[in-house]
Tab-separated table of C-alpha atoms and ligand atoms in Angstrom:
chain	number	residue	atom	x	y	z
A	214	UNK	CA	0.000	0.000	0.000
A	215	UNK	CA	1.127	3.505	-0.741
A	216	UNK	CA	0.245	6.321	1.684
A	217	UNK	CA	-0.192	9.683	-0.061
A	218	UNK	CA	-0.121	12.587	2.386
A	219	UNK	CA	-2.515	15.379	1.548
A	220	UNK	CA	-1.836	19.114	1.804
A	221	UNK	CA	-4.032	21.292	4.071
A	222	UNK	CA	-6.000	22.605	1.104
A	223	UNK	CA	-6.495	22.039	-2.638
A	224	UNK	CA	-5.060	21.046	-5.006
A	225	UNK	CA	-4.955	17.578	-3.405
A	226	UNK	CA	-2.731	14.705	-4.534
A	227	UNK	CA	-5.334	12.446	-6.109
A	228	UNK	CA	-3.694	11.128	-9.300
A	229	UNK	CA	-2.656	7.717	-7.971
A	230	UNK	CA	-5.966	7.213	-6.175
A	231	UNK	CA	-8.031	7.965	-9.272
A	232	UNK	CA	-5.824	5.674	-11.356
A	233	UNK	CA	-6.275	2.854	-8.821
A	234	UNK	CA	-10.056	3.329	-8.705
A	235	UNK	CA	-10.257	3.230	-12.512
A	236	UNK	CA	-8.260	-0.016	-12.431
A	237	UNK	CA	-10.800	-1.557	-10.036
A	238	UNK	CA	-8.477	-1.383	-7.021
A	239	UNK	CA	-9.224	-0.215	-3.469
A	240	UNK	CA	-8.357	3.189	-2.037
A	241	UNK	CA	-8.381	4.242	1.626
A	242	UNK	CA	-10.172	7.579	1.814
A	243	UNK	CA	-10.593	10.171	4.551
A	244	UNK	CA	-14.149	11.248	5.284
A	245	UNK	CA	-15.416	13.549	8.019
A	246	UNK	CA	-16.756	10.503	9.914
A	247	UNK	CA	-14.221	7.655	9.608
A	248	UNK	CA	-11.806	6.435	6.912
A	249	UNK	CA	-13.506	4.509	4.111
A	250	UNK	CA	-12.374	1.647	1.880
A	251	UNK	CA	-13.452	2.966	-1.511
A	252	UNK	CA	-14.046	1.301	-4.856
A	253	UNK	CA	-15.824	2.141	-8.112
A	254	UNK	CA	-19.477	1.472	-7.223
A	255	UNK	CA	-20.223	0.384	-10.803
A	256	UNK	CA	-17.452	-2.244	-10.977
A	257	UNK	CA	-18.510	-5.649	-9.548
A	258	UNK	CA	-14.917	-6.966	-9.359
A	259	UNK	CA	-13.844	-3.934	-7.355
A	260	UNK	CA	-16.807	-4.387	-5.003
A	261	UNK	CA	-15.922	-8.044	-4.544
A	262	UNK	CA	-12.433	-6.900	-3.508
A	263	UNK	CA	-13.969	-4.791	-0.729
A	264	UNK	CA	-15.847	-7.752	0.739
A	265	UNK	CA	-12.748	-9.942	0.528
A	266	UNK	CA	-10.465	-7.342	2.108
A	267	UNK	CA	-12.871	-6.638	4.966
A	268	UNK	CA	-13.715	-10.351	5.333
A	269	UNK	CA	-17.259	-9.083	5.265
A	270	UNK	CA	-20.332	-11.278	4.802
A	271	UNK	CA	-21.516	-10.501	1.274
A	272	UNK	CA	-25.076	-9.907	2.462
A	273	UNK	CA	-23.977	-6.694	4.156
A	274	UNK	CA	-24.603	-3.820	1.700
A	275	UNK	CA	-22.272	-0.838	1.309
A	276	UNK	CA	-22.861	2.917	1.533
A	277	UNK	CA	-22.664	4.613	-1.871
A	278	UNK	CA	-20.939	8.003	-1.770
A	279	UNK	CA	-21.959	10.615	-4.328
A	280	UNK	CA	-20.463	14.007	-5.155
A	281	UNK	CA	-23.761	15.870	-4.975
A	282	UNK	CA	-27.420	15.480	-4.090
A	283	UNK	CA	-28.180	15.644	-7.835
A	284	UNK	CA	-25.918	12.631	-8.437
A	285	UNK	CA	-27.421	10.796	-5.465
A	286	UNK	CA	-30.919	11.237	-6.883
A	287	UNK	CA	-29.873	9.394	-10.047
A	288	UNK	CA	-29.304	6.361	-7.809
A	289	UNK	CA	-32.149	6.468	-5.299
A	290	UNK	CA	-35.649	7.857	-4.867
A	291	UNK	CA	-35.183	10.152	-1.888
A	292	UNK	CA	-38.844	11.187	-1.634
A	293	UNK	CA	-39.988	14.207	0.351
A	294	UNK	CA	-38.424	13.132	3.631
A	295	UNK	CA	-35.140	12.055	2.069
A	296	UNK	CA	-34.877	15.310	0.125
A	297	UNK	CA	-35.538	17.355	3.271
A	298	UNK	CA	-32.799	15.418	5.090
A	299	UNK	CA	-30.412	15.790	2.153
A	300	UNK	CA	-31.015	19.546	1.990
A	301	UNK	CA	-30.394	19.883	5.710
A	302	UNK	CA	-27.405	17.556	6.176
A	303	UNK	CA	-25.589	17.070	2.833
A	304	UNK	CA	-22.763	17.325	2.346
A	305	UNK	CA	-22.266	15.672	5.726
A	306	UNK	CA	-22.509	12.730	8.095
A	307	UNK	CA	-25.991	11.496	7.216
A	308	UNK	CA	-26.719	8.346	5.178
A	309	UNK	CA	-30.183	7.970	3.672
A	310	UNK	CA	-31.533	4.511	2.808
A	311	UNK	CA	-33.981	4.961	-0.078
A	312	UNK	CA	-35.631	2.949	-2.861
A	313	UNK	CA	-32.992	2.191	-5.499
A	314	UNK	CA	-33.670	3.440	-9.017
A	315	UNK	CA	-33.671	0.628	-11.589
A	316	UNK	CA	-31.321	2.710	-13.722
A	317	UNK	CA	-28.752	3.189	-10.906
A	318	UNK	CA	-25.223	2.604	-12.225
A	319	UNK	CA	-24.225	0.557	-9.184
A	320	UNK	CA	-23.110	-3.087	-9.071
A	321	UNK	CA	-25.752	-5.392	-7.512
A	322	UNK	CA	-23.117	-6.711	-5.151
A	323	UNK	CA	-22.630	-3.230	-3.674
A	324	UNK	CA	-26.236	-3.148	-2.474
A	325	UNK	CA	-26.200	-6.896	-1.718
A	326	UNK	CA	-29.016	-7.335	-4.222
A	327	UNK	CA	-31.464	-5.234	-2.167
A	328	UNK	CA	-33.916	-2.923	-3.926
A	329	UNK	CA	-32.890	-0.165	-1.519
A	330	UNK	CA	-29.648	1.833	-1.527
A	331	UNK	CA	-27.705	3.671	1.205
A	332	UNK	CA	-26.607	7.098	-0.054
A	333	UNK	CA	-24.326	9.736	1.386
A	334	UNK	CA	-22.746	12.949	0.093
A	335	UNK	CA	-19.690	13.413	2.305
A	336	UNK	CA	-18.283	16.812	3.276
A	337	UNK	CA	-14.575	16.028	3.666
A	338	UNK	CA	-12.724	18.224	1.146
A	339	UNK	CA	-10.342	15.444	0.039
A	340	UNK	CA	-13.199	12.953	-0.463
A	341	UNK	CA	-15.250	15.574	-2.328
A	342	UNK	CA	-12.327	16.351	-4.622
A	343	UNK	CA	-11.806	12.618	-5.227
A	344	UNK	CA	-15.487	12.075	-6.097
A	345	UNK	CA	-15.377	15.036	-8.499
A	346	UNK	CA	-12.208	13.864	-10.192
A	347	UNK	CA	-13.281	10.226	-10.385
A	348	UNK	CA	-16.614	11.345	-11.788
A	349	UNK	CA	-18.891	8.605	-10.425
A	350	UNK	CA	-20.184	7.140	-7.187
A	351	UNK	CA	-17.826	5.304	-4.815
A	352	UNK	CA	-18.873	2.445	-2.578
A	353	UNK	CA	-17.070	2.716	0.744
A	354	UNK	CA	-17.563	0.856	3.991
A	355	UNK	CA	-15.467	1.810	6.995
A	356	UNK	CA	-11.834	0.846	6.346
A	357	UNK	CA	-11.460	-1.884	8.960
A	358	UNK	CA	-11.808	-5.661	9.156
A	359	UNK	CA	-15.516	-6.493	9.495
A	360	UNK	CA	-16.696	-6.470	13.120
A	361	UNK	CA	-13.654	-4.658	14.506
A	362	UNK	CA	-13.043	-1.053	15.573
A	363	UNK	CA	-13.433	1.493	12.718
A	364	UNK	CA	-10.410	3.369	11.347
A	365	UNK	CA	-10.055	7.084	12.087
A	366	UNK	CA	-6.476	7.534	10.785
A	367	UNK	CA	-4.494	6.414	7.736
A	368	UNK	CA	-2.303	4.366	10.107
A	369	UNK	CA	-5.372	2.404	11.269
A	370	UNK	CA	-6.188	1.623	7.632
A	371	UNK	CA	-2.639	0.459	7.022
A	372	UNK	CA	-2.693	-1.734	10.145
A	373	UNK	CA	-5.927	-3.491	9.123
A	374	UNK	CA	-5.826	-3.678	5.355
A	375	UNK	CA	-2.254	-3.073	4.198
A	376	UNK	CA	-1.840	-5.519	1.276
A	377	UNK	CA	-5.416	-5.188	0.074
A	378	UNK	CA	-5.367	-1.438	-0.508
A	379	UNK	CA	-3.508	0.215	-3.407
A	380	UNK	CA	-3.398	3.766	-2.030
A	381	UNK	CA	-4.416	5.537	1.174
A	382	UNK	CA	-5.051	9.273	1.128
A	383	UNK	CA	-3.760	10.560	4.459
A	384	UNK	CA	-5.559	13.719	5.559
A	385	UNK	CA	-4.951	13.342	9.297
A	386	UNK	CA	-7.453	12.086	11.894
A	387	UNK	CA	-11.111	11.945	10.814
A	388	UNK	CA	-12.691	15.052	12.356
A	389	UNK	CA	-15.915	13.486	13.707
A	390	UNK	CA	-14.589	10.009	14.496
A	391	UNK	CA	-17.975	8.234	14.423
A	392	UNK	CA	-19.761	6.743	11.417
A	393	UNK	CA	-22.642	8.551	9.745
A	394	UNK	CA	-26.155	8.333	11.130
A	395	UNK	CA	-28.235	6.039	8.883
A	396	UNK	CA	-31.889	6.965	8.379
A	397	UNK	CA	-34.256	4.835	6.312
A	398	UNK	CA	-36.937	6.697	4.364
A	399	UNK	CA	-38.322	3.638	2.545
A	400	UNK	CA	-41.255	3.442	4.967
A	401	UNK	CA	-41.914	5.408	8.127
A	402	UNK	CA	-38.576	7.210	8.672
A	403	UNK	CA	-36.396	5.585	11.322
A	404	UNK	CA	-32.788	5.498	12.466
A	405	UNK	CA	-31.047	2.276	11.416
A	406	UNK	CA	-27.753	3.299	13.031
A	407	UNK	CA	-27.168	6.213	15.423
A	408	UNK	CA	-24.084	8.185	14.405
A	409	UNK	CA	-22.304	11.488	14.039
A	410	UNK	CA	-25.488	13.508	13.552
A	411	UNK	CA	-27.662	13.426	16.634
A	412	UNK	CA	-31.214	12.149	16.638
A	413	UNK	CA	-32.286	15.516	18.061
A	414	UNK	CA	-30.815	17.433	15.095
A	415	UNK	CA	-32.686	15.204	12.629
A	416	UNK	CA	-35.940	15.442	14.581
A	417	UNK	CA	-35.614	19.237	14.433
A	418	UNK	CA	-35.627	19.039	10.630
A	419	UNK	CA	-38.417	16.440	10.387
A	420	UNK	CA	-40.422	18.172	13.118
A	421	UNK	CA	-41.424	14.705	14.321
A	422	UNK	CA	-40.012	12.042	16.637
A	423	UNK	CA	-37.639	9.664	14.837
A	424	UNK	CA	-37.659	6.099	16.198
A	425	UNK	CA	-34.615	3.845	16.374
A	426	UNK	CA	-35.199	0.630	14.398
A	427	UNK	CA	-35.405	-2.446	16.620
A	428	UNK	CA	-32.755	-5.120	16.100
A	429	UNK	CA	-35.309	-7.630	14.770
A	430	UNK	CA	-36.827	-5.061	12.443
A	431	UNK	CA	-36.383	-6.037	8.760
A	432	UNK	CA	-34.617	-4.864	6.691
A	433	UNK	CA	-32.351	-3.440	9.378
A	434	UNK	CA	-28.736	-2.471	8.836
A	435	UNK	CA	-26.674	-5.667	9.073
A	436	UNK	CA	-23.942	-3.558	10.666
A	437	UNK	CA	-26.325	-3.542	13.577
A	438	UNK	CA	-25.386	-7.143	14.468
A	439	UNK	CA	-25.097	-6.959	18.222
A	440	UNK	CA	-21.347	-7.722	18.352
A	441	UNK	CA	-19.504	-5.134	16.268
A	442	UNK	CA	-16.811	-2.477	16.636
A	443	UNK	CA	-15.223	-5.045	18.886
A	444	UNK	CA	-11.712	-4.901	20.355
A	445	UNK	CA	-10.163	-8.269	21.235
A	446	UNK	CA	-10.342	-7.591	24.999
A	447	UNK	CA	-13.603	-7.625	27.013
A	448	UNK	CA	-15.369	-4.362	27.840
A	449	UNK	CA	-17.457	-3.521	30.913
A	450	UNK	CA	-19.752	-0.525	30.560
A	451	UNK	CA	-21.075	1.931	33.136
A	452	UNK	CA	-18.128	1.111	35.427
A	453	UNK	CA	-18.291	2.994	38.751
A	454	UNK	CA	-14.952	1.476	39.768
A	455	UNK	CA	-11.817	0.048	38.183
A	456	UNK	CA	-11.067	-3.538	39.229
A	457	UNK	CA	-7.544	-4.964	39.545
A	458	UNK	CA	-6.072	-5.788	36.138
A	459	UNK	CA	-8.439	-3.530	34.202
A	460	UNK	CA	-7.710	-0.576	31.920
A	461	UNK	CA	-9.924	2.502	32.149
A	462	UNK	CA	-11.773	4.269	29.382
A	463	UNK	CA	-12.650	7.480	31.190
A	464	UNK	CA	-14.991	10.362	30.393
A	465	UNK	CA	-14.932	13.751	32.063
A	466	UNK	CA	-13.012	15.174	35.004
A	467	UNK	CA	-14.389	12.792	37.654
A	468	UNK	CA	-12.624	9.418	37.856
A	469	UNK	CA	-14.234	6.173	39.045
A	470	UNK	CA	-13.005	4.563	42.282
A	471	UNK	CA	-9.753	2.647	41.887
A	472	UNK	CA	-8.635	4.676	38.841
A	473	UNK	CA	-5.068	4.954	40.226
A	474	UNK	CA	-4.681	1.191	39.801
A	475	UNK	CA	-5.740	1.089	36.138
A	476	UNK	CA	-3.331	-0.807	33.864
A	477	UNK	CA	-3.744	1.996	31.309
A	478	UNK	CA	-6.079	4.975	31.003
A	479	UNK	CA	-7.567	6.823	28.058
A	480	UNK	CA	-9.869	9.782	28.717
A	481	UNK	CA	-12.303	10.383	25.822
A	482	UNK	CA	-12.794	13.989	26.939
A	483	UNK	CA	-11.514	15.430	30.205
A	484	UNK	CA	-13.964	18.330	29.664
A	485	UNK	CA	-16.836	15.842	29.279
A	486	UNK	CA	-17.591	17.034	25.734
A	487	UNK	CA	-19.441	14.434	23.672
A	488	UNK	CA	-18.130	15.742	20.340
A	489	UNK	CA	-14.531	15.432	21.519
A	490	UNK	CA	-15.298	11.983	22.971
A	491	UNK	CA	-16.729	10.795	19.629
A	492	UNK	CA	-13.630	11.958	17.770
A	493	UNK	CA	-11.365	10.079	20.207
A	494	UNK	CA	-13.415	6.892	20.663
A	495	UNK	CA	-12.028	4.446	18.089
A	496	UNK	CA	-8.375	5.463	18.427
A	497	UNK	CA	-8.639	5.141	22.231
A	498	UNK	CA	-10.244	1.684	21.920
A	499	UNK	CA	-7.462	0.562	19.581
A	500	UNK	CA	-4.755	1.784	22.003
A	501	UNK	CA	-6.363	0.049	24.991
A	502	UNK	CA	-6.839	-3.092	22.898
A	503	UNK	CA	-3.069	-3.128	22.306
A	504	UNK	CA	-2.435	-2.956	26.057
A	505	UNK	CA	-4.440	-6.191	26.309
A	506	UNK	CA	-6.205	-5.726	29.664
A	507	UNK	CA	-10.027	-5.839	29.983
A	508	UNK	CA	-11.522	-2.363	29.760
A	509	UNK	CA	-13.740	-0.659	32.353
A	510	UNK	CA	-15.764	2.066	30.627
A	511	UNK	CA	-16.944	5.007	32.732
A	512	UNK	CA	-20.607	6.067	32.355
A	513	UNK	CA	-21.263	8.335	29.346
A	514	UNK	CA	-24.513	10.301	29.002
A	515	UNK	CA	-27.036	9.204	26.342
A	516	UNK	CA	-27.950	12.657	25.027
A	517	UNK	CA	-26.795	14.035	21.640
A	518	UNK	CA	-23.759	12.137	20.295
A	519	UNK	CA	-23.790	10.088	23.495
A	520	UNK	CA	-26.453	7.862	21.893
A	521	UNK	CA	-24.055	6.765	19.136
A	522	UNK	CA	-21.041	6.530	21.482
A	523	UNK	CA	-22.966	4.257	23.875
A	524	UNK	CA	-24.283	2.240	20.901
A	525	UNK	CA	-20.730	1.513	19.653
A	526	UNK	CA	-19.507	0.673	23.168
A	527	UNK	CA	-22.475	-1.630	23.816
A	528	UNK	CA	-21.686	-3.543	20.618
A	529	UNK	CA	-18.006	-3.630	21.504
A	530	UNK	CA	-19.004	-5.137	24.884
A	531	UNK	CA	-21.474	-7.684	23.443
A	532	UNK	CA	-20.604	-11.389	23.466
A	533	UNK	CA	-18.836	-12.339	20.235
A	534	UNK	CA	-20.915	-14.170	17.635
A	535	UNK	CA	-18.123	-16.151	16.065
B	1453	TXA	O1	-19.568	7.198	8.130
B	1453	TXA	C1	-19.834	6.203	7.463
B	1453	TXA	O2	-21.008	5.843	7.242
B	1453	TXA	C2	-18.663	5.399	6.887
B	1453	TXA	C3	-17.923	6.289	5.903
B	1453	TXA	C4	-16.771	5.595	5.245
B	1453	TXA	O3	-18.828	6.787	4.954
B	1453	TXA	N1	-19.104	4.196	6.273
B	1453	TXA	C5	-19.588	3.140	6.998
B	1453	TXA	O4	-19.900	2.048	6.211
B	1453	TXA	O5	-19.725	3.149	8.193
B	1453	TXA	P1	-20.141	0.571	6.790
B	1453	TXA	O6	-20.202	-0.298	5.571
B	1453	TXA	O7	-19.138	0.219	7.793
B	1453	TXA	O8	-21.570	0.635	7.374
B	1453	TXA	C6	-22.657	0.788	6.500
B	1453	TXA	C7	-23.914	0.303	7.137
B	1453	TXA	C8	-23.940	-1.200	7.327
B	1453	TXA	O9	-24.428	-1.459	8.619
B	1453	TXA	C9	-24.920	-1.654	6.272
B	1453	TXA	O10	-25.603	-2.801	6.645
B	1453	TXA	C10	-25.850	-0.473	6.161
B	1453	TXA	O11	-24.985	0.627	6.245
B	1453	TXA	N2	-26.544	-0.432	4.878
B	1453	TXA	C11	-26.017	-0.234	3.657
B	1453	TXA	N3	-26.961	-0.317	2.712
B	1453	TXA	C12	-28.132	-0.548	3.338
B	1453	TXA	C13	-29.483	-0.739	2.914
B	1453	TXA	N4	-29.818	-0.707	1.642
B	1453	TXA	N5	-30.418	-0.951	3.865
B	1453	TXA	C14	-30.080	-0.976	5.179
B	1453	TXA	N6	-28.819	-0.821	5.632
B	1453	TXA	C15	-27.862	-0.612	4.734
B	1454	MG	MG1	-18.262	-0.397	9.563
């Protein structure tokens, strides 16, 4: 894999990435949420490479990234609700699951043969420039091995996917650090995956309560399998104390009892800011995973981005399925 460092502003260094995408190869891309593993959405061989590299079950569909809302609407039928969400949050960290248009130039494998499609117009300047220069939609799941902690830096991508990726565009740490919020508009609107845009912000636009899809609700997001985002060490949530032999994932200025004895400590945000905590979450989990001790996780509020942070931690703590 070749890592291509990006300048602070345009023009970006995209030549090798575009060449690789045209050749059906995989490119690690920065987005405002997490790093993605991108491929030409119209090329079935390239999409197959994504599933192989991630060791991802092929029934798990990918998010299709478009350069504009106009391009996205050539792929899916957003409808009134989807269009309102797109106007409010695109470019940005919202994914809309909509009816797929029969004319959509997207490989069946990318949507796992579903008649729906997950669409997002990202805001990261490097990703936007890449989409413009490539000139078509890019399928991109998070750039990590399926079921493990998502990648928020180019180094994480290299650690997980090295040989399988032709080029990684390194634009520094992903600013938000949490995946996009996925909202389905194919029936009654609902959140399939909480994420970097809070439920409250979306409800403000819809002017209606937005339910979270239940786990048994079909067709739910397969990424919502209960064990996901999982480090190799066990996690214990809502920890009011640190037990002997445990590491501590802390939040805020107040430390749980026994914190002095922690094998290692990462504080997601000493100021107890949920946005900062979201941006730090996956990198902190990866560092504590390397230490190897079980992790005690301090309580984190459920409001705003706390919903998505607690969701990822709950899945990381869930018993493994395989
Ligand atoms: O922030 C993000 O969303 C990142 C960046 C790279 O864009 N991408 C990401 O992709 O998190 P991934 O593949 O790790 O998660 C996509 C989720 C999966 O849970 C998948 O099942 C769901 O989106 N999904 C995709 N298409 C769907 C569809 N048609 N219906 C329901 N869920 C869908
Ligand atoms: Mg993922």
